[in-house]
Amino acid sequence: MASNQCLWLALLVLGVSASGVASRTIISKVPMSVRHELWMAQFGRVYKDATEKELRFKIFKDNVEYIESVNNEGNRKYKLGINHFTDLTKEEFKATHTGFRPSKTAPKKATGVFRYENVTAVPATLDWRTKGAVTPIKDQGQCGCCWAFSAVAATEGITKISKGKLISLSEQELVDCDTEEDEGCNGGLMDDAFEFIIQNRGLTTESNYPYKAADGTCNSKKESSHVATISGYEDVPANSESSLLKAVVNQPISVAIDASGPDFQHYSSGVFTGECDTELDHGVTAIGYGKTSDGTKYWLVKNSWGTSWGENGYIRMERDVDAAEGLCGIAMQASYPTA
Ligand SMILES: *[C@@H]1O[C@H](CO)[C@@H](O)[C@H](O)[C@H]1NC(C)=O
């Protein structure tokens, strides 16, 4: 096995430098078991025993076959790809890597005011990264606290816009300390996180209260060291991509989406056009928008699944679709903190 694997590795290396078609041909001739081994090495995956490995191999194989079948159809505006999620079933994936979930009690209502309702100056494209209002891609790991990453990214954005400083803020503080409505790795809601940040009079930095990808006890000393505060939060009127646009023009916006579909798990590049539903299960951040050369409009969305997923951690999702809810429900529950 070992020497065989070296050979295949050499072929793969060769394949990378060859043309795309040649490289695909070579890779598709590599036995799936070897591809799984190479993948395990690439992503540092270790299984506890042979049974686990066999199980993971089957899932990996099914996923790779699915990815290749979708890509070979060649009629979609996006490509799927092998990433660090390729050995997870979609059920496992959803259970461990999303985490948007309505709170136990009725969600606290935002003010009802939408301060951007009369915005008319809307540039054709916008990317908050180029304005320095977006921190590097983070990775929630196997903890369903997307809601914390989404709320933090929106808070980082408004802090940069209002105070002129981009500061990476602590998701772990929300996971550990914001436990009245939200449930750490078991899920939460961005509006509840904003509510907590207001009550707590701010959030501390990522470096002061680093991310652990697990629930923990609130460190009240760190919790009380604030570097960024917000004064309130507002909801974008639901089911209106034009309202969402007015908001995104002004700051990065927390949005909830349905990210449970297999194409979302395996998304690699291009403008994602579905399949997805509108059962909101994931919190992300809309940080811009644009239009491709073929005229497809998209939202530029920051995810929290590391940089191996999607376009270096980002996804472009089709914008201005027929459904009022937006693609994957992106216009259903958008909200933002105010300075
Ligand atoms: C938008 O314009 C209308 C009409 O002038 C005004 O009544 C409303 O208060 C404005 N909304 C905001 C948020 O400024």
Coordinates of C-alpha atoms and ligand atoms in Angstrom, one line a residue:
M1 CA 0.0 0.0 0.0
A2 CA 2.7 2.5 1.0
S3 CA 4.7 2.3 -2.2
N4 CA 1.6 2.2 -4.3
Q5 CA 0.4 5.4 -2.6
C6 CA 3.7 7.1 -3.4
L7 CA 3.2 6.3 -7.0
W8 CA -0.3 7.7 -7.0
L9 CA 1.0 10.8 -5.2
A10 CA 3.6 11.3 -7.9
L11 CA 1.0 11.0 -10.5
L12 CA -1.2 13.5 -8.7
V13 CA 1.6 16.0 -8.4
L14 CA 2.2 15.6 -12.1
G15 CA -1.4 16.1 -12.7
V16 CA -1.6 19.4 -11.0
S17 CA 1.0 20.8 -13.3
A18 CA -0.6 19.4 -16.4
S19 CA -3.6 21.0 -18.1
G20 CA -6.9 20.8 -16.2
V21 CA -8.4 18.1 -18.4
A22 CA -5.3 15.9 -18.2
S23 CA -5.2 16.4 -14.5
R24 CA -8.8 15.4 -14.1
T25 CA -8.2 12.3 -16.2
I26 CA -5.3 11.2 -14.1
I27 CA -7.1 11.9 -10.8
S28 CA -10.2 10.0 -11.9
K29 CA -8.0 6.9 -12.6
V30 CA -6.7 6.9 -9.1
P31 CA -8.6 4.3 -7.0
M32 CA -11.0 5.9 -4.6
S33 CA -9.3 4.3 -1.6
V34 CA -6.1 6.1 -2.5
R35 CA -7.8 9.3 -3.0
H36 CA -9.3 8.9 0.5
E37 CA -5.8 8.3 1.9
L38 CA -4.4 11.3 0.2
W39 CA -7.4 13.4 1.4
M40 CA -6.8 12.2 5.0
A41 CA -3.2 13.3 4.7
Q42 CA -4.1 16.6 3.2
F43 CA -6.7 17.5 6.0
G44 CA -4.9 15.7 8.8
R45 CA -7.8 13.3 9.4
V46 CA -7.2 10.3 11.7
Y47 CA -9.9 7.7 12.4
K48 CA -10.1 5.7 15.6
D49 CA -10.1 2.3 14.0
A50 CA -10.6 0.3 10.8
T51 CA -14.4 0.2 11.2
E52 CA -14.6 4.0 11.4
K53 CA -12.2 4.3 8.4
E54 CA -14.4 1.9 6.4
L55 CA -17.5 3.9 7.2
R56 CA -15.8 7.2 6.4
F57 CA -14.5 5.8 3.2
K58 CA -18.0 4.9 2.0
I59 CA -19.2 8.4 2.8
F60 CA -16.2 10.0 1.1
K61 CA -16.8 7.8 -2.0
D62 CA -20.5 8.7 -2.2
N63 CA -19.6 12.4 -1.8
V64 CA -16.9 12.4 -4.4
E65 CA -19.1 10.6 -6.9
Y66 CA -21.8 13.2 -6.2
I67 CA -19.4 16.1 -6.6
E68 CA -18.1 14.8 -9.9
S69 CA -21.6 14.0 -11.2
V70 CA -22.8 17.6 -10.5
N71 CA -19.6 19.1 -12.0
N72 CA -19.9 16.9 -15.1
E73 CA -23.4 18.1 -15.8
G74 CA -21.6 21.3 -16.6
N75 CA -24.8 23.4 -16.7
R76 CA -24.5 25.1 -13.3
K77 CA -23.1 28.5 -12.4
Y78 CA -21.1 26.9 -9.6
K79 CA -18.7 24.1 -9.0
L80 CA -18.5 21.6 -6.2
G81 CA -15.2 20.4 -4.8
I82 CA -13.5 18.1 -2.3
N83 CA -13.0 19.9 1.0
H84 CA -12.6 19.1 4.7
F85 CA -16.2 18.1 4.8
T86 CA -16.1 15.3 2.2
D87 CA -16.2 12.4 4.7
L88 CA -19.3 13.7 6.5
T89 CA -22.9 12.8 5.6
K90 CA -25.2 15.8 5.1
E91 CA -27.0 14.9 8.3
E92 CA -23.7 14.9 10.3
F93 CA -22.7 18.1 8.6
K94 CA -25.8 19.9 9.4
A95 CA -25.7 18.8 13.0
T96 CA -22.2 20.0 13.7
H97 CA -21.5 22.9 11.4
T98 CA -24.5 25.2 11.3
G99 CA -26.4 26.3 14.4
F100 CA -29.0 28.9 13.6
R101 CA -31.9 28.1 15.8
P102 CA -34.8 30.2 17.1
S103 CA -34.5 30.9 20.8
K104 CA -36.5 29.0 23.4
T105 CA -38.8 32.0 24.1
A106 CA -40.1 34.3 21.4
P107 CA -37.1 36.2 20.0
K108 CA -36.8 39.7 21.4
K109 CA -38.0 42.1 18.8
A110 CA -35.7 44.7 17.3
T111 CA -37.0 48.3 17.4
G112 CA -39.0 48.0 14.2
V113 CA -37.1 50.9 12.7
F114 CA -35.2 50.3 9.5
R115 CA -32.8 53.2 9.2
Y116 CA -31.8 52.4 5.7
E117 CA -35.3 52.4 4.2
N118 CA -34.8 55.6 2.2
V119 CA -31.3 54.8 1.0
T120 CA -31.0 55.5 -2.8
A121 CA -27.2 55.7 -3.4
V122 CA -26.6 52.0 -4.3
P123 CA -23.3 51.3 -6.1
A124 CA -23.3 48.6 -8.8
T125 CA -20.9 46.4 -6.7
L126 CA -19.6 46.5 -3.2
D127 CA -17.2 44.5 -1.2
W128 CA -16.6 45.5 2.5
R129 CA -13.3 43.6 2.4
T130 CA -11.8 46.3 0.2
K131 CA -12.9 48.9 2.8
G132 CA -11.1 47.0 5.6
A133 CA -14.3 46.1 7.5
V134 CA -14.0 42.3 7.3
T135 CA -11.6 40.2 9.5
P136 CA -10.0 37.1 8.0
I137 CA -12.2 33.9 7.6
K138 CA -12.7 32.1 10.9
D139 CA -13.6 28.4 11.5
Q140 CA -16.4 27.4 13.9
G141 CA -15.2 23.7 13.7
Q142 CA -17.6 21.1 15.1
C143 CA -19.6 23.5 17.1
G144 CA -23.0 24.8 16.1
C145 CA -22.4 28.4 16.9
C146 CA -22.6 30.0 13.5
W147 CA -24.9 32.6 15.1
A148 CA -21.9 33.9 17.2
F149 CA -19.7 34.1 14.1
S150 CA -22.4 36.0 12.2
A151 CA -23.1 38.4 15.0
V152 CA -19.4 39.0 15.6
A153 CA -18.7 39.7 11.9
A154 CA -21.5 42.2 11.7
T155 CA -20.2 43.8 14.9
E156 CA -16.6 43.9 13.6
G157 CA -18.0 45.6 10.5
I158 CA -20.0 48.4 12.3
T159 CA -17.1 49.0 14.7
K160 CA -14.7 49.6 11.8
I161 CA -17.2 51.8 10.0
S162 CA -18.0 53.9 13.1
K163 CA -14.7 53.9 14.9
G164 CA -12.3 53.4 12.1
K165 CA -10.6 50.3 13.6
L166 CA -11.0 46.7 12.5
I167 CA -10.7 44.5 15.6
S168 CA -11.2 40.8 15.6
L169 CA -13.8 40.1 18.3
S170 CA -14.5 37.1 20.5
E171 CA -17.1 34.4 19.5
Q172 CA -16.1 32.3 22.5
E173 CA -17.3 35.1 24.8
L174 CA -20.8 34.7 23.2
V175 CA -20.6 30.9 23.4
D176 CA -19.7 30.9 27.1
C177 CA -21.4 34.0 28.4
D178 CA -24.5 34.6 26.3
T179 CA -26.4 31.7 27.7
E180 CA -29.8 33.2 28.6
E181 CA -31.4 32.8 25.1
D182 CA -28.5 31.3 23.0
E183 CA -27.1 27.8 23.5
G184 CA -23.5 27.9 22.6
C185 CA -22.6 25.0 20.3
N186 CA -26.2 23.9 20.3
G187 CA -27.3 27.0 18.4
G188 CA -28.5 30.5 18.8
L189 CA -29.8 33.6 17.1
M190 CA -27.9 36.7 16.0
D191 CA -30.5 39.1 17.4
D192 CA -30.1 37.5 20.8
A193 CA -26.4 37.9 20.5
F194 CA -26.7 41.6 19.7
E195 CA -29.0 41.9 22.7
F196 CA -26.4 40.3 24.9
I197 CA -23.6 42.6 23.5
I198 CA -25.8 45.6 24.4
Q199 CA -26.5 44.3 27.9
N200 CA -22.9 43.3 28.4
R201 CA -21.8 46.8 27.2
G202 CA -19.5 45.3 24.6
L203 CA -17.3 42.4 23.5
T204 CA -13.7 41.6 24.1
T205 CA -11.1 40.7 21.5
E206 CA -10.6 37.3 19.8
S207 CA -7.0 37.2 21.2
N208 CA -8.2 38.0 24.8
Y209 CA -10.9 35.4 24.7
P210 CA -9.9 32.9 22.0
Y211 CA -12.1 30.4 20.2
K212 CA -12.3 26.8 21.5
A213 CA -15.0 25.3 19.4
A214 CA -16.6 23.9 22.5
D215 CA -19.0 25.2 25.2
G216 CA -17.2 26.6 28.3
T217 CA -17.8 28.5 31.5
C218 CA -18.0 32.2 31.2
N219 CA -14.7 33.9 32.1
S220 CA -16.2 37.0 33.7
K221 CA -12.9 38.8 34.0
K222 CA -12.4 38.6 30.3
E223 CA -16.0 39.2 29.6
S224 CA -15.8 42.6 31.4
S225 CA -12.9 43.8 29.2
H226 CA -14.8 45.5 26.3
V227 CA -13.2 46.8 23.1
A228 CA -16.3 47.2 20.9
T229 CA -19.8 48.2 21.8
I230 CA -23.0 48.5 20.0
S231 CA -26.0 50.7 20.9
G232 CA -28.8 48.6 19.3
Y233 CA -29.8 46.4 16.5
E234 CA -32.4 46.5 13.8
D235 CA -34.1 43.9 11.5
V236 CA -34.1 44.3 7.8
P237 CA -37.7 44.1 6.6
A238 CA -38.3 40.5 5.8
N239 CA -38.5 38.9 2.3
S240 CA -37.1 41.9 0.5
E241 CA -33.8 41.6 -1.3
S242 CA -34.1 45.3 -2.2
S243 CA -34.2 46.2 1.5
L244 CA -31.3 43.8 2.1
L245 CA -29.3 45.7 -0.6
K246 CA -29.9 49.0 1.1
A247 CA -28.6 47.6 4.3
V248 CA -25.5 45.9 2.8
V249 CA -24.6 49.2 1.1
N250 CA -24.2 50.6 4.6
Q251 CA -22.6 47.8 6.6
P252 CA -22.0 44.0 6.8
I253 CA -25.3 42.3 7.6
S254 CA -26.1 39.2 9.6
V255 CA -28.2 36.9 7.5
A256 CA -29.8 33.5 8.1
I257 CA -29.9 30.9 5.4
D258 CA -30.7 27.3 4.7
A259 CA -27.3 25.7 4.3
S260 CA -28.2 22.1 4.8
G261 CA -28.2 21.0 1.2
P262 CA -25.4 18.8 -0.2
D263 CA -24.4 21.4 -2.8
F264 CA -23.8 23.9 0.0
Q265 CA -21.6 21.5 1.9
H266 CA -19.5 20.8 -1.2
Y267 CA -19.6 24.3 -2.7
S268 CA -16.3 25.2 -4.2
S269 CA -16.7 28.2 -6.6
G270 CA -18.9 30.3 -8.8
V271 CA -22.4 31.7 -8.1
F272 CA -24.4 29.3 -6.0
T273 CA -28.0 29.0 -7.3
G274 CA -29.3 26.1 -5.1
E275 CA -30.6 23.5 -4.4
C276 CA -31.7 24.8 -1.1
D277 CA -34.8 25.3 0.9
T278 CA -35.8 28.1 3.2
E279 CA -35.6 26.3 6.6
L280 CA -33.1 28.6 8.1
D281 CA -30.3 26.7 9.9
H282 CA -27.2 28.7 9.4
G283 CA -26.0 32.2 10.3
V284 CA -23.5 34.0 8.0
T285 CA -22.7 37.6 7.0
A286 CA -23.5 39.4 3.8
I287 CA -20.4 41.6 3.1
G288 CA -21.1 42.8 -0.4
Y289 CA -22.7 42.1 -3.7
G290 CA -21.9 42.2 -7.4
K291 CA -22.7 40.8 -10.9
T292 CA -20.7 38.4 -13.0
S293 CA -19.8 39.0 -16.6
D294 CA -22.7 36.9 -17.7
G295 CA -25.1 39.1 -15.8
T296 CA -25.7 36.9 -12.8
K297 CA -26.2 39.0 -9.7
Y298 CA -24.9 37.7 -6.4
W299 CA -24.5 38.3 -2.7
L300 CA -21.0 38.1 -1.3
V301 CA -21.2 36.1 1.9
K302 CA -18.7 35.4 4.6
N303 CA -19.0 31.9 6.1
S304 CA -17.3 30.5 9.2
W305 CA -16.1 27.1 7.9
G306 CA -12.4 27.9 7.3
T307 CA -10.7 28.8 4.1
S308 CA -10.8 25.3 2.5
W309 CA -14.5 25.7 1.9
G310 CA -15.8 27.7 -1.0
E311 CA -14.0 30.7 -2.5
N312 CA -11.4 30.9 0.3
G313 CA -14.1 30.7 2.9
Y314 CA -16.6 32.9 1.0
I315 CA -19.6 32.1 -1.2
R316 CA -21.3 34.0 -3.9
M317 CA -25.1 33.4 -3.7
E318 CA -27.5 34.3 -6.4
R319 CA -29.2 37.6 -5.8
D320 CA -32.6 38.9 -6.9
V321 CA -34.2 35.5 -7.4
D322 CA -37.9 35.1 -8.1
A323 CA -38.8 34.1 -4.6
A324 CA -39.2 37.0 -2.1
E325 CA -37.4 35.1 0.6
G326 CA -34.2 35.2 -1.6
L327 CA -32.1 32.2 -2.4
C328 CA -31.9 29.8 0.6
G329 CA -34.0 32.3 2.5
I330 CA -31.2 34.9 2.7
A331 CA -33.7 37.8 2.9
M332 CA -35.9 36.3 5.6
Q333 CA -34.1 37.2 8.8
A334 CA -31.4 39.7 8.2
S335 CA -30.3 42.1 10.9
Y336 CA -27.5 44.4 12.0
P337 CA -26.0 46.1 15.0
T338 CA -26.0 49.9 15.3
A339 CA -23.2 52.0 16.5
Ligands
LIG1 C1 -38.1 57.7 4.9 O1 -38.9 58.7 4.3 C2 -40.2 58.9 4.8 C3 -40.9 59.9 3.9 O2 -40.1 61.1 3.9 C4 -40.1 59.3 6.3 O3 -41.5 59.4 6.8 C5 -39.4 58.2 7.0 O4 -39.2 58.6 8.4 C6 -38.0 58.0 6.4 N1 -37.4 56.9 7.1 C7 -36.2 56.9 7.8 C8 -35.8 55.7 8.5 O5 -35.6 57.9 7.8

